[in-house]
mmCIF file of C-alpha atoms in Angstrom:
data_model
loop_
_atom_site.group_PDB
_atom_site.id
_atom_site.type_symbol
_atom_site.label_atom_id
_atom_site.label_comp_id
_atom_site.label_asym_id
_atom_site.label_seq_id
_atom_site.Cartn_x
_atom_site.Cartn_y
_atom_site.Cartn_z
ATOM 1 C CA MET A 282 66.634 135.316 161.188
ATOM 2 C CA GLU A 283 64.823 132.215 162.953
ATOM 3 C CA ALA A 284 67.992 130.401 164.129
ATOM 4 C CA ALA A 285 71.702 130.882 163.584
ATOM 5 C CA GLU A 286 72.259 127.138 163.171
ATOM 6 C CA TYR A 287 71.347 125.226 160.110
ATOM 7 C CA ASP A 288 71.707 121.764 158.467
ATOM 8 C CA LEU A 289 72.352 123.520 155.147
ATOM 9 C CA ILE A 290 72.785 126.878 153.887
ATOM 10 C CA VAL A 291 72.318 127.514 150.104
ATOM 11 C CA ALA A 292 73.895 130.912 148.807
ATOM 12 C CA GLY A 293 72.019 132.140 145.780
ATOM 13 C CA ALA A 294 68.139 131.448 144.766
ATOM 14 C CA GLY A 295 68.378 130.887 141.123
ATOM 15 C CA PRO A 296 67.066 127.757 139.810
ATOM 16 C CA ALA A 297 69.984 125.748 141.283
ATOM 17 C CA GLY A 298 69.907 127.339 144.447
ATOM 18 C CA SER A 299 66.126 126.583 144.734
ATOM 19 C CA ALA A 300 65.967 123.208 143.230
ATOM 20 C CA CYS A 301 69.063 122.412 146.094
ATOM 21 C CA ALA A 302 66.721 124.012 148.900
ATOM 22 C CA ILE A 303 63.609 122.148 147.663
ATOM 23 C CA THR A 304 64.776 118.940 147.853
ATOM 24 C CA ALA A 305 66.761 119.014 151.069
ATOM 25 C CA ALA A 306 63.860 120.741 152.878
ATOM 26 C CA ARG A 307 61.205 118.062 151.492
ATOM 27 C CA ALA A 308 63.589 115.533 153.058
ATOM 28 C CA GLY A 309 63.450 117.038 156.452
ATOM 29 C CA ALA A 310 66.662 119.024 156.539
ATOM 30 C CA HIS A 311 66.699 122.229 158.264
ATOM 31 C CA VAL A 312 67.437 124.755 155.382
ATOM 32 C CA LEU A 313 68.236 128.395 154.908
ATOM 33 C CA LEU A 314 68.267 129.741 151.282
ATOM 34 C CA LEU A 315 69.803 133.219 150.742
ATOM 35 C CA GLU A 316 69.422 135.662 147.812
ATOM 36 C CA LYS A 317 71.238 139.042 147.714
ATOM 37 C CA ASP A 318 68.527 140.525 145.370
ATOM 38 C CA ARG A 319 64.853 140.766 145.554
ATOM 39 C CA PHE A 320 62.083 139.008 143.483
ATOM 40 C CA PRO A 321 61.229 139.232 140.968
ATOM 41 C CA ARG A 322 63.926 140.246 139.193
ATOM 42 C CA HIS A 323 65.469 140.113 135.372
ATOM 43 C CA LYS A 324 68.512 137.882 134.813
ATOM 44 C CA VAL A 325 70.592 137.254 131.852
ATOM 45 C CA CYS A 326 69.198 134.169 130.257
ATOM 46 C CA GLY A 327 67.837 132.524 127.009
ATOM 47 C CA GLU A 328 64.860 131.542 129.007
ATOM 48 C CA PHE A 329 64.657 128.345 127.271
ATOM 49 C CA VAL A 330 63.443 125.257 129.551
ATOM 50 C CA SER A 331 64.393 121.912 127.567
ATOM 51 C CA SER A 332 61.848 119.300 127.456
ATOM 52 C CA GLU A 333 64.186 117.009 129.713
ATOM 53 C CA SER A 334 63.593 119.453 132.754
ATOM 54 C CA LEU A 335 59.996 120.038 132.430
ATOM 55 C CA ASP A 336 58.779 117.049 134.755
ATOM 56 C CA LEU A 337 61.505 117.868 137.029
ATOM 57 C CA LEU A 338 60.564 121.494 137.155
ATOM 58 C CA ASP A 339 56.951 120.515 137.858
ATOM 59 C CA GLY A 340 57.856 118.518 140.776
ATOM 60 C CA LEU A 341 59.882 121.107 142.097
ATOM 61 C CA LEU A 342 57.320 123.685 142.085
ATOM 62 C CA GLY A 343 54.431 121.365 143.308
ATOM 63 C CA LYS A 344 51.513 123.577 144.493
ATOM 64 C CA THR A 345 53.363 126.693 143.056
ATOM 65 C CA LYS A 346 52.044 127.017 139.664
ATOM 66 C CA LEU A 347 53.487 128.987 136.735
ATOM 67 C CA SER A 348 51.086 130.754 134.148
ATOM 68 C CA ALA A 349 50.663 129.240 130.362
ATOM 69 C CA HIS A 350 53.636 129.721 128.392
ATOM 70 C CA MET A 351 54.830 129.631 124.750
ATOM 71 C CA LEU A 352 55.811 126.174 123.672
ATOM 72 C CA VAL A 353 59.115 126.076 121.564
ATOM 73 C CA ASN A 354 58.959 123.050 119.006
ATOM 74 C CA SER A 355 61.960 124.054 116.676
ATOM 75 C CA ALA A 356 65.363 125.422 116.635
ATOM 76 C CA ARG A 357 66.576 127.606 113.629
ATOM 77 C CA PHE A 358 70.103 128.106 113.086
ATOM 78 C CA PHE A 359 71.103 131.276 111.001
ATOM 79 C CA VAL A 360 74.728 131.136 109.636
ATOM 80 C CA ASP A 361 76.217 133.285 106.720
ATOM 81 C CA GLY A 362 73.292 133.586 105.109
ATOM 82 C CA LYS A 363 72.074 129.685 105.432
ATOM 83 C CA ARG A 364 69.464 128.579 107.598
ATOM 84 C CA LEU A 365 69.152 125.285 109.446
ATOM 85 C CA SER A 366 65.662 124.203 111.114
ATOM 86 C CA LEU A 367 65.792 121.224 113.302
ATOM 87 C CA PRO A 368 62.650 119.943 115.362
ATOM 88 C CA VAL A 369 62.509 120.387 119.136
ATOM 89 C CA SER A 370 60.537 117.228 120.157
ATOM 90 C CA PRO A 371 59.298 117.064 122.646
ATOM 91 C CA ALA A 372 58.753 120.549 122.787
ATOM 92 C CA ALA A 373 60.368 122.629 125.096
ATOM 93 C CA GLN A 374 58.698 125.893 126.934
ATOM 94 C CA SER A 375 59.928 129.702 127.110
ATOM 95 C CA ILE A 376 59.694 130.743 130.676
ATOM 96 C CA PRO A 377 61.042 134.120 132.085
ATOM 97 C CA ARG A 378 63.412 134.387 134.362
ATOM 98 C CA TYR A 379 61.559 137.022 136.192
ATOM 99 C CA GLU A 380 58.685 134.675 136.928
ATOM 100 C CA LEU A 381 60.487 131.385 137.148
ATOM 101 C CA ASP A 382 62.881 132.238 139.942
ATOM 102 C CA ALA A 383 60.345 134.304 142.211
ATOM 103 C CA ALA A 384 58.163 130.735 141.524
ATOM 104 C CA LEU A 385 60.957 128.425 142.864
ATOM 105 C CA PHE A 386 61.694 130.642 145.574
ATOM 106 C CA GLN A 387 58.110 130.539 146.708
ATOM 107 C CA ALA A 388 58.199 126.770 146.395
ATOM 108 C CA ALA A 389 61.329 126.593 148.547
ATOM 109 C CA GLN A 390 59.526 128.503 151.319
ATOM 110 C CA SER A 391 56.476 126.005 150.577
ATOM 111 C CA ALA A 392 58.843 123.078 151.497
ATOM 112 C CA GLY A 393 59.694 124.239 154.565
ATOM 113 C CA ALA A 394 63.162 126.449 153.733
ATOM 114 C CA ILE A 395 63.480 129.321 155.561
ATOM 115 C CA THR A 396 63.981 131.753 152.714
ATOM 116 C CA ARG A 397 65.344 135.483 152.865
ATOM 117 C CA GLU A 398 66.018 138.232 150.008
ATOM 118 C CA GLY A 399 68.473 141.040 149.981
ATOM 119 C CA ILE A 400 70.886 139.172 152.333
ATOM 120 C CA THR A 401 74.602 139.447 150.970
ATOM 121 C CA ILE A 402 77.033 136.780 152.066
ATOM 122 C CA HIS A 403 80.543 138.315 152.762
ATOM 123 C CA GLU A 404 82.427 135.218 154.135
ATOM 124 C CA VAL A 405 82.278 131.518 154.421
ATOM 125 C CA LYS A 406 84.854 129.631 156.479
ATOM 126 C CA SER A 407 84.883 126.072 156.566
ATOM 127 C CA LYS A 408 85.780 124.544 160.179
ATOM 128 C CA ALA A 409 84.010 121.692 161.946
ATOM 129 C CA VAL A 410 81.175 123.578 160.662
ATOM 130 C CA PHE A 411 80.504 126.141 158.160
ATOM 131 C CA GLN A 412 80.737 129.677 159.611
ATOM 132 C CA VAL A 413 78.584 132.124 157.399
ATOM 133 C CA THR A 414 79.045 135.793 157.678
ATOM 134 C CA THR A 415 76.200 138.041 155.980
ATOM 135 C CA SER A 416 75.062 141.409 155.721
ATOM 136 C CA GLU A 417 72.865 140.806 158.955
ATOM 137 C CA ASN A 418 74.588 138.413 161.006
ATOM 138 C CA SER A 419 76.674 135.184 161.494
ATOM 139 C CA LEU A 420 75.384 131.632 161.106
ATOM 140 C CA THR A 421 76.638 128.120 161.216
ATOM 141 C CA ALA A 422 75.725 125.157 159.119
ATOM 142 C CA LYS A 423 76.822 121.485 158.698
ATOM 143 C CA ALA A 424 77.141 122.004 154.713
ATOM 144 C CA VAL A 425 77.047 124.863 152.338
ATOM 145 C CA VAL A 426 76.478 124.936 148.654
ATOM 146 C CA ASN A 427 77.242 127.590 146.628
ATOM 147 C CA THR A 428 74.851 128.621 143.636
ATOM 148 C CA THR A 429 75.812 132.389 143.158
ATOM 149 C CA GLY A 430 76.393 132.061 139.612
ATOM 150 C CA ARG A 431 79.423 132.045 137.171
ATOM 151 C CA TRP A 432 81.032 135.084 138.644
ATOM 152 C CA SER A 433 80.704 134.477 142.408
ATOM 153 C CA LYS A 434 82.516 136.516 144.943
ATOM 154 C CA LEU A 435 82.570 133.293 147.053
ATOM 155 C CA THR A 436 84.807 131.500 144.664
ATOM 156 C CA GLN A 437 87.480 132.953 142.549
ATOM 157 C CA PHE A 438 89.017 130.764 139.810
ATOM 158 C CA ASP A 439 92.011 131.717 137.796
ATOM 159 C CA VAL A 440 90.930 132.876 134.363
ATOM 160 C CA SER A 441 94.075 134.586 133.130
ATOM 161 C CA GLY A 442 94.366 134.148 129.511
ATOM 162 C CA LYS A 443 90.723 133.184 129.005
ATOM 163 C CA GLU A 444 88.576 135.086 126.207
ATOM 164 C CA LYS A 445 86.567 137.648 127.656
ATOM 165 C CA CYS A 446 82.904 137.561 126.785
ATOM 166 C CA LEU A 447 79.728 139.595 127.972
ATOM 167 C CA GLY A 448 75.888 138.384 128.061
ATOM 168 C CA LEU A 449 73.220 140.697 127.123
ATOM 169 C CA LYS A 450 69.382 140.462 127.346
ATOM 170 C CA ALA A 451 66.069 142.364 127.095
ATOM 171 C CA HIS A 452 62.675 141.748 125.695
ATOM 172 C CA PHE A 453 61.088 143.158 122.661
ATOM 173 C CA SER A 454 57.618 143.645 121.256
ATOM 174 C CA GLU A 455 57.226 141.592 118.250
ATOM 175 C CA SER A 456 53.787 140.348 117.076
ATOM 176 C CA SER A 457 53.070 136.815 116.572
ATOM 177 C CA PRO A 458 56.727 135.560 116.951
ATOM 178 C CA PRO A 459 57.478 132.095 115.433
ATOM 179 C CA SER A 460 57.427 129.181 118.075
ATOM 180 C CA SER A 461 61.058 128.547 117.530
ATOM 181 C CA VAL A 462 64.365 129.445 119.292
ATOM 182 C CA ASP A 463 66.462 131.304 116.624
ATOM 183 C CA LEU A 464 70.133 131.291 116.928
ATOM 184 C CA TYR A 465 71.984 133.942 114.917
ATOM 185 C CA PHE A 466 75.763 133.159 114.619
ATOM 186 C CA PHE A 467 78.593 135.620 113.490
ATOM 187 C CA PRO A 468 82.335 136.163 114.337
ATOM 188 C CA GLY A 469 82.930 136.523 118.027
ATOM 189 C CA GLY A 470 79.501 135.730 119.314
ATOM 190 C CA TYR A 471 75.850 134.735 118.620
ATOM 191 C CA CYS A 472 72.313 135.929 119.748
ATOM 192 C CA GLY A 473 69.234 133.722 120.586
ATOM 193 C CA VAL A 474 65.701 134.991 120.062
ATOM 194 C CA THR A 475 62.692 133.117 121.851
ATOM 195 C CA PRO A 476 59.023 133.846 122.228
ATOM 196 C CA VAL A 477 57.998 135.216 125.448
ATOM 197 C CA ASP A 478 54.379 135.418 124.485
ATOM 198 C CA GLY A 479 52.075 135.902 121.531
ATOM 199 C CA ASN A 480 53.461 139.898 121.464
ATOM 200 C CA SER A 481 57.174 139.630 122.488
ATOM 201 C CA VAL A 482 60.472 137.918 122.349
ATOM 202 C CA ASN A 483 63.556 137.398 124.573
ATOM 203 C CA ALA A 484 66.663 138.405 122.944
ATOM 204 C CA CYS A 485 69.727 136.871 124.528
ATOM 205 C CA ALA A 486 73.600 137.183 123.445
ATOM 206 C CA MET A 487 76.760 136.200 124.327
ATOM 207 C CA VAL A 488 79.320 138.173 122.426
ATOM 208 C CA ARG A 489 83.203 138.885 122.744
ATOM 209 C CA ALA A 490 83.462 142.331 124.522
ATOM 210 C CA ASP A 491 85.313 143.722 121.343
ATOM 211 C CA VAL A 492 82.795 142.855 118.915
ATOM 212 C CA ALA A 493 79.581 144.463 120.739
ATOM 213 C CA ARG A 494 78.737 146.158 124.259
ATOM 214 C CA SER A 495 74.606 146.535 123.730
ATOM 215 C CA LEU A 496 71.954 144.429 121.973
ATOM 216 C CA GLU A 497 71.907 147.095 119.358
ATOM 217 C CA GLU A 498 75.525 146.547 118.473
ATOM 218 C CA VAL A 499 74.829 142.768 118.620
ATOM 219 C CA PHE A 500 71.885 142.969 116.200
ATOM 220 C CA ALA A 501 73.961 144.922 113.695
ATOM 221 C CA GLN A 502 76.473 141.803 113.271
ATOM 222 C CA GLU A 503 74.100 139.619 111.401
ATOM 223 C CA PRO A 504 72.064 140.701 108.382
ATOM 224 C CA GLU A 505 68.836 138.411 109.057
ATOM 225 C CA LEU A 506 68.814 139.581 112.947
ATOM 226 C CA ARG A 507 69.391 143.077 111.789
ATOM 227 C CA ARG A 508 66.277 142.957 109.389
ATOM 228 C CA ARG A 509 64.225 141.096 112.051
ATOM 229 C CA SER A 510 65.211 143.497 114.768
ATOM 230 C CA GLN A 511 64.245 147.019 113.104
ATOM 231 C CA SER A 512 60.556 146.843 114.176
ATOM 232 C CA TRP A 513 61.183 145.756 117.642
ATOM 233 C CA ARG A 514 60.571 147.944 120.615
ATOM 234 C CA ALA A 515 62.336 147.165 123.800
ATOM 235 C CA LEU A 516 60.145 146.138 126.817
ATOM 236 C CA PHE A 517 62.946 147.090 129.423
ATOM 237 C CA PRO A 518 66.428 147.956 129.107
ATOM 238 C CA ASP A 519 69.554 145.635 128.295
ATOM 239 C CA VAL A 520 70.405 143.374 131.328
ATOM 240 C CA THR A 521 74.173 142.580 131.264
ATOM 241 C CA THR A 522 76.447 140.271 132.970
ATOM 242 C CA SER A 523 80.371 140.614 132.549
ATOM 243 C CA PRO A 524 83.054 139.350 132.522
ATOM 244 C CA LEU A 525 81.736 135.924 131.208
ATOM 245 C CA TYR A 526 84.920 133.153 130.924
ATOM 246 C CA PHE A 527 84.543 129.411 130.104
ATOM 247 C CA ARG A 528 86.429 127.086 132.341
ATOM 248 C CA GLU A 529 86.476 123.425 133.023
ATOM 249 C CA PRO A 530 83.725 122.579 135.599
ATOM 250 C CA GLU A 531 84.466 122.580 139.088
ATOM 251 C CA THR A 532 82.320 120.981 142.003
ATOM 252 C CA GLU A 533 83.966 122.667 145.011
ATOM 253 C CA ALA A 534 85.702 125.492 146.142
ATOM 254 C CA ASN A 535 86.630 126.803 149.747
ATOM 255 C CA GLY A 536 85.241 123.620 151.144
ATOM 256 C CA MET A 537 81.547 124.393 149.597
ATOM 257 C CA MET A 538 79.917 122.523 147.008
ATOM 258 C CA LEU A 539 79.080 124.211 143.878
ATOM 259 C CA ALA A 540 75.926 123.797 141.729
ATOM 260 C CA GLY A 541 74.472 125.802 138.614
ATOM 261 C CA ASP A 542 76.470 128.368 137.015
ATOM 262 C CA ALA A 543 79.100 128.614 140.134
ATOM 263 C CA ALA A 544 80.090 124.967 139.100
ATOM 264 C CA GLY A 545 79.979 125.281 135.466
ATOM 265 C CA PHE A 546 78.779 127.516 132.727
ATOM 266 C CA ILE A 547 77.216 125.669 129.639
ATOM 267 C CA ASP A 548 77.271 127.644 126.427
ATOM 268 C CA PRO A 549 74.080 129.480 126.598
ATOM 269 C CA PHE A 550 72.994 128.452 122.939
ATOM 270 C CA ALA A 551 72.671 124.878 123.945
ATOM 271 C CA GLY A 552 69.697 125.711 125.523
ATOM 272 C CA ASP A 553 70.205 123.294 128.695
ATOM 273 C CA GLY A 554 71.485 125.976 131.257
ATOM 274 C CA ILE A 555 68.064 126.136 133.233
ATOM 275 C CA SER A 556 67.813 122.258 133.158
ATOM 276 C CA LEU A 557 71.549 121.703 134.158
ATOM 277 C CA ALA A 558 70.682 124.269 137.313
ATOM 278 C CA LEU A 559 67.975 122.398 138.173
ATOM 279 C CA GLN A 560 69.774 118.947 137.955
ATOM 280 C CA SER A 561 72.478 120.020 139.526
ATOM 281 C CA GLY A 562 70.791 121.518 142.474
ATOM 282 C CA VAL A 563 68.894 118.341 142.944
ATOM 283 C CA LEU A 564 71.933 116.350 142.833
ATOM 284 C CA ALA A 565 73.493 118.358 145.406
ATOM 285 C CA ALA A 566 71.022 118.196 147.896
ATOM 286 C CA LYS A 567 70.572 114.186 147.643
ATOM 287 C CA THR A 568 74.453 113.799 147.724
ATOM 288 C CA ILE A 569 74.143 115.899 150.794
ATOM 289 C CA LEU A 570 71.353 114.032 152.656
ATOM 290 C CA PRO A 571 73.481 110.935 153.481
ATOM 291 C CA PHE A 572 76.105 113.200 155.370
ATOM 292 C CA LEU A 573 73.438 115.380 157.396
ATOM 293 C CA ALA A 574 72.146 111.708 158.560
ATOM 294 C CA GLY A 575 75.792 110.897 159.742
ATOM 295 C CA LYS A 576 76.299 107.945 157.185
ATOM 296 C CA CYS A 577 79.385 109.507 155.556
ATOM 297 C CA SER A 578 81.971 112.256 155.867
ATOM 298 C CA TRP A 579 82.114 115.811 154.223
ATOM 299 C CA GLU A 580 84.989 114.852 152.155
ATOM 300 C CA GLN A 581 83.438 111.700 151.049
ATOM 301 C CA THR A 582 79.974 113.644 150.104
ATOM 302 C CA LEU A 583 82.307 116.020 147.882
ATOM 303 C CA ASP A 584 84.020 112.974 146.268
ATOM 304 C CA GLU A 585 80.450 111.667 145.644
ATOM 305 C CA TYR A 586 78.986 114.650 144.185
ATOM 306 C CA ARG A 587 82.249 115.259 141.921
ATOM 307 C CA THR A 588 82.000 111.746 140.466
ATOM 308 C CA SER A 589 78.159 112.048 139.696
ATOM 309 C CA TYR A 590 78.667 115.551 138.319
ATOM 310 C CA HIS A 591 81.301 114.687 136.059
ATOM 311 C CA ARG A 592 79.380 111.619 135.002
ATOM 312 C CA ARG A 593 76.283 113.382 134.278
ATOM 313 C CA PHE A 594 77.050 116.981 133.136
ATOM 314 C CA VAL A 595 80.516 117.269 131.731
ATOM 315 C CA PRO A 596 80.310 115.614 128.337
ATOM 316 C CA ALA A 597 77.465 118.229 127.806
ATOM 317 C CA PHE A 598 79.803 121.183 128.804
ATOM 318 C CA ARG A 599 82.540 119.920 126.312
ATOM 319 C CA ASN A 600 80.083 119.116 123.606
ATOM 320 C CA ALA A 601 78.569 122.596 123.686
ATOM 321 C CA ALA A 602 81.802 124.220 123.776
ATOM 322 C CA ARG A 603 83.020 122.550 120.513
ATOM 323 C CA LEU A 604 79.943 123.702 118.522
ATOM 324 C CA ARG A 605 80.023 127.154 119.949
ATOM 325 C CA THR A 606 83.769 127.263 118.932
ATOM 326 C CA ALA A 607 82.719 126.276 115.139
ATOM 327 C CA PHE A 608 79.543 128.093 114.684
ATOM 328 C CA ALA A 609 80.923 131.405 116.214
ATOM 329 C CA GLY A 610 84.630 131.159 115.060
ATOM 330 C CA PRO A 611 86.230 131.971 111.530
ATOM 331 C CA ARG A 612 84.094 131.380 108.316
ATOM 332 C CA TRP A 613 85.821 128.090 107.392
ATOM 333 C CA ALA A 614 84.885 126.830 110.863
ATOM 334 C CA ARG A 615 81.042 128.216 110.477
ATOM 335 C CA THR A 616 80.768 126.765 107.029
ATOM 336 C CA THR A 617 82.010 123.099 108.030
ATOM 337 C CA ALA A 618 79.784 123.133 111.161
ATOM 338 C CA PHE A 619 76.736 124.111 109.362
ATOM 339 C CA ALA A 620 77.265 121.370 106.401
ATOM 340 C CA LEU A 621 77.654 119.044 109.345
ATOM 341 C CA ALA A 622 74.793 119.700 111.166
ATOM 342 C CA SER A 623 72.553 119.998 107.685
ATOM 343 C CA MET A 624 73.409 116.475 107.268
ATOM 344 C CA PRO A 625 70.089 113.917 108.122
ATOM 345 C CA GLY A 626 70.089 113.054 111.659
ATOM 346 C CA VAL A 627 73.398 114.834 112.550
ATOM 347 C CA GLY A 628 71.937 117.964 113.500
ATOM 348 C CA ARG A 629 69.416 116.071 116.057
ATOM 349 C CA MET A 630 72.030 114.094 117.353
ATOM 350 C CA LEU A 631 74.715 117.088 117.922
ATOM 351 C CA MET A 632 71.631 118.764 119.874
ATOM 352 C CA LYS A 633 71.256 115.623 121.860
ATOM 353 C CA ARG A 634 75.029 115.535 123.091
ATOM 354 C CA THR A 635 74.400 118.807 124.746
ATOM 355 C CA ARG A 636 72.056 117.440 127.260
ATOM 356 C CA ALA A 637 72.940 116.119 130.731
ATOM 357 C CA ARG A 638 72.719 112.449 130.901
ATOM 358 C CA SER A 639 70.224 110.812 133.264
#
């Protein structure tokens, strides 16, 4: 690495980490972005990029361009043999994480951030400056943002008594898939299916560990999904992540600022995970810049970030949790939620409430 001292070290180069690094580096900060894996790589994700964040994504990528992707202009809900269709307008896009994360990482490098793959952070200590121990060397930074995901080794939260779930994802061949995100609900979980291109789909599920442990088992939980998946051919093996726990969002831990899934994990069916990651990464960087300019303390910076994060993002987390509890709950809850969402204008209103505030 070129230096051992930085203004900002960002741990994790998913959408939140790269968005944070890009924003800070463009403002002139000396930024180091570290990623334990190597790109490109698959991640468990519905790969649905909501329209609210497409302009933000374009701005972050700058001259780093993505290839053309499928537009998603409707959402279909399958619940107990019934189907509900809602428009997605403006249209969202389906962008594989295999390509998205690599492009954002490249954009961070182009913005002036120092980027490193295959580097594991072992420990972060917060003193007068942050001391960061990695698999290669020891570093110091004025600020550290942790974006290493919902089950970060750098932050441990109390999840005792929480329901344990797992996430599974793979791409499958399907000729001419519909331009919709299809959500199949069943007791204990759900599976979302989104077109990748004209010949394949992404299937991503969140399920209780006692209900299913593979996508094949997930597909068997819902009749319409089981029928649809019979002609599919897997394009790569299941990618899994576990355990998944839902908790109240936290914006700091061990002195570090948190962004992306490290701060809060929104229900995947809401389709706003990538958007929230990008937005929280940008917010973290913008909040840190006055601190780097000597205008405020780190404690004041953390307070400002906490206030802004809770105002913009926490309502979406809570609304999504309520809908997930209903649609993946007991039959009476699923029936009630479906009937409510089917009322004119109500379904779109519920979807809007799972989106972050500007």
